[in-house]
Amino acid sequence: MAKVTIDGRVIEVPDGITILQAARMIGPEVAPPTMCYHSKLKTSGGYCRTCLVEVTKSSEKDPRPMPKLVASCRTDVMDGMEVGNLSSPKVIEARKSVVEFLLLNHPLDCPICDQAGECHLQDLSYEHGSSKTRTDFERRTFEKISIGEKIQLHMTRCILCYRCVKVAEQITDGRVHGVINRGDHSEISTYIEQAIDNDFSGNMIDVCPVGALTDKTFRFKSRVWFTKPVLAHRNCEKCSGNVNLWFKGDEVLRVTGRKDQWGEVEEFICNTCRYDKKATSDWTVEGPSPVNRHSVISANHYEVFTKPTEFKLNDVKPLSIQEGDKS
Amino acid sequence: MSDIKFSEDTLAAANKIIARYPEGKHKSALIPLLHLAQAEFDGWLSLAAMDYVASLLNIQSIEAYEVASFYSMFNLNPVGKCLIEVCRTSSCWLRGANEIIEHIEKKYGIKEGETTADGMFTLKTVECLGSCGTAPMMMVGAQFHENLSYEKVDSILENCQSDNKRKTYLDKVVINQY
Amino acid sequence: MGKKILLAHDHVPGIQGYEVYRQNGGYASVEKAVKSMSAEALVEEVKKSGLRGRGGAGFPTGNKWNFLAKPEGVARYLVCNADESEPGTFKDRYLMSRIPHILVEGMITSSFALGVNTAYIYIRGEYYYIVSILEKAIEEAYANGWLGKNILGSGYNLDLYLHVGAGAYICGEETALLESLEGKRGNPRIKPPFPAIAGLYGCPTVVNNVETLAAVPFIVNNGGEAYAQIGIGKSAGTKLISASGHINKPGVYEIEMGITVEDFIYSDEYCGGILNGKKLKAVVAGGSSVPILPADKILTTPSGEKRLMSYESLADGGFASGTMLGSGGFIVMDETTSIVENLFTFARFYHHESCGQCSPCREGTAWMEKILHKMIDGHGTIEDVDLLWEIQAKIEGNTICPLGDAAAWPVASAIRHFRSEFEEYVRNPNSIKVVRHYDSTQNLVNA
Ligand SMILES: Cc1cc2nc3c(=O)[nH]c(=O)nc-3n(C[C@H](O)[C@H](O)[C@H](O)COP(=O)(O)O)c2cc1C
Ligand code: SF4
Ligand code: SF4
Ligand code: FES
Ligand code: FES
């Protein structure tokens, strides 16, 4: 067991877990935001740097602070460790920088993006960003491409979190897409436009934290906050069959995996459940999905966003709407 | 292009390379094999060439694309017979790299990244090649050309032209200075 | 004349070949090690020598070797980092092409000390022509019983292989290098675990620079003590310095640590003074990643003493007025040099070389290059100077690997020490065309 203090809150946790996991055990008030870590994907995390925290005391044995901020999703706890998340001005500053970097090339096309309302980047920039954009350089642009019949790739929106690559590597039987090129030219691609044709490929959509990978069968253009998620299941021989159905009226518009309170998929589902079972009669409905991320899905409209009290940032405003007309 | 296949000699060289790595770690040979492929198949890596290398190593094609597109020595588009790579980083810039680049651009009427109409030369700028003490420098094929002057550039490139052979990184080179 | 260790036989004709190398005392360290020393004793000598990694970070080699995990039945690897791509650095190239056997010998002795049976040299792809030189040296070593099975009848086996890269500075970072050696993109790994625990193919691995490994034979032959005697304080031994830029005698020099910077720049034994009798403006002392210093600060320490060529003296003054020995890439700039334009070449370099894994470096390096490009095009503003400063501060310390820091430091130091020049540059873009960095045209015609 290790005793860890995060933002002044103390918890005893098993050895070998990360600072992020420990923080999540305490609760959302102290859990750092994440964009690239995903609890169900091995070796995920470390890339986006939004979860940086300050370790003010490394451990009981070695009480020195760590010289740099560390990625909480990839740093293990030690007994006696003391960590600053929102209590650390350095962390708040660094996170603001990371948000600025992530948005630097982001098209800010939320008004026309399918992910709007369930986009982690939107949440992140709202909570941790600063309102100014300080670049007048052209943003990276890419043609949107179809990866097969079911998935649309809007590379312009990608934040290179590598989650989709890890899905392809870890839960499908053969990866055909990946990261090509280098540096800020990196892109998610099949290189040749190759269909990702695989029983579990649809999970890439669910793990994508932004609107870079979207479900082409979700074709009724509807904002997610006008749809109602319910928990449902069916007997499926390929996967657990536990899903979220997204209703508009009586119609199932979309089927996705269930997400936990951190917005991470709980169980990966197969493509049959996702794409081919869109009749209410295919499913046993369990009840409304708990939606507890403070996202627009529960808020129903942007304006209803309430500023979480922990964040003492100046003039926060949702970036997306005001500056969305750029594209 | 189904005629993408290593010659017997190259295949033997490839197998020798693969044998350098432990059982099951043959993917390690990917970069060296892509080098062989680029040298053998006209100085660039077509999809077919990358697929071929991937098949030799029994890996997914995307793994070869990911790697080939990461490293700056691999050309994913056709290039001229002589790829002129001029270093543009600090030490070379201090000793006139920009002027050398301009000189070549004027001489052949091409801009950086372009190929002459006859398919002879492609001009590329590159980052420090470890020849800073003998700057400015350029690399053509595997050969480093150092302490460049306009005259030197002219004679080197004119020789390449009359040679009319494709230069590759695997060429045996004259080792003059070092 | 300072003590020479690595380049002691540099000017012996034929030293590239096995026979001459052997006649000049080559491979004695292998003989001594495998016949009369234990692995532990060897590591102990290297520790005593005070040898520090010559790849840039200066980490004590003996300690690194000590950390190598030795689980039963698991292979261990030694990988030589010959990726040398830090702008301004060309010493490994010099050493490998002039005296290839010294690296081979160093690797055999080091492998024995580490209990390694397979070792690789990862060499940057652009050095392809050196591959054939090293290949020949390795063949000769096999042919003469220094490599292979049962070396000198000791029962010790070692295979040494070459592996070529394909153009990526980031593969000099040791975990990116290991990824690349495994046939993947050169993306640095997230640490821990460190290579000493899980490196190549997940096995315990030591990664050392060419120059570091080449110093091992001397240490084994003469004892760690003898090496520690050379140099100054914690900067033991000699260091290869790659000198370039506006100097009369660019080239690779082996210096005994502790000579003065002034001596290094102006004496005829080394750089031979500034080209065309011009004045010194600035120096980048340890490869592009280390802070640039103006003439007065590179020549003297904050306390007014002459600065020395050593890890400690160069770092004296911290980031406010010091720099680092780094890889020993010593770039000299004369009074006509535009610091802004030089910085642009560095910013463009780091943008080009960022692997793109983590957002601060991927986005930040591109942003800095764009701003500097805009300045050079004559459209910069005073706010851009501040913005540059802020961006570098946002990158530094927030990335997966030190490339982020390496991209930030040159920007920070250039603005710190030459702010007025940046301000002049953006205020008065028309003056740019007049102040050319260097009258290179003349030089290029006469060369
Ligand atoms: C971006 C980056 C580039 C590097 N490039 C090199 C290099 O080209 N050669 C080298 O020996 N070390 C390089 N290093 C340092 C290596 O990571 C590593 O510390 C070194 O190879 C260890 O060897 P040493 O202890 O003998 O110096 C680089 C580090 C970073 C962060
Ligand atoms: S497409 Fe989505 S999941 Fe894939 S790397 Fe980009 S942002 Fe991440
Ligand atoms: S700091 Fe730069 S080079 Fe290093 S891992 Fe991050 S993106 Fe890659
Ligand atoms: S969530 Fe930890 S770095 Fe991205
Ligand atoms: S700067 Fe051109 S070779 Fe180093």
Coordinates of N, CA and C and ligand atoms in Angstrom, one line a residue, chain C residues 170 188 354-358 361 399-401 403-404, ligand 3:
Chain C
I170 N 16.1 12.6 -33.8 CA 15.5 12.1 -32.5 C 16.0 10.7 -32.2
P188 N 10.5 8.5 -28.9 CA 11.1 8.2 -27.6 C 10.1 7.5 -26.7
S354 N 11.3 17.2 -34.6 CA 10.4 16.7 -33.5 C 9.7 15.5 -34.0
C355 N 9.6 14.5 -33.1 CA 8.9 13.3 -33.5 C 7.4 13.4 -33.6
G356 N 6.9 14.4 -32.9 CA 5.5 14.7 -33.0 C 4.6 13.9 -32.0
Q357 N 5.2 13.2 -31.0 CA 4.4 12.5 -30.1 C 3.7 13.3 -29.1
C358 N 4.4 14.3 -28.5 CA 3.7 15.1 -27.5 C 3.4 16.5 -27.9
C361 N 5.9 19.9 -27.8 CA 7.0 19.9 -28.7 C 6.5 19.9 -30.2
T399 N 7.6 18.1 -21.7 CA 7.6 17.1 -22.8 C 8.0 15.7 -22.4
I400 N 7.9 14.8 -23.3 CA 8.3 13.4 -23.0 C 9.8 13.3 -23.0
C401 N 10.5 13.8 -23.9 CA 11.9 13.6 -24.0 C 12.6 15.0 -24.0
L403 N 14.1 16.6 -26.1 CA 14.2 17.4 -27.4 C 13.4 18.7 -27.2
G404 N 12.3 18.6 -26.4 CA 11.6 19.8 -26.1 C 12.4 20.9 -25.5
Ligands
SF4_3 S1 9.6 16.2 -26.9 FE1 9.4 16.2 -29.1 S2 10.8 14.7 -29.8 FE2 10.5 14.3 -27.6 S3 8.8 12.9 -27.6 FE3 7.9 14.9 -27.4 S4 7.4 15.4 -29.6 FE4 8.8 13.7 -29.6

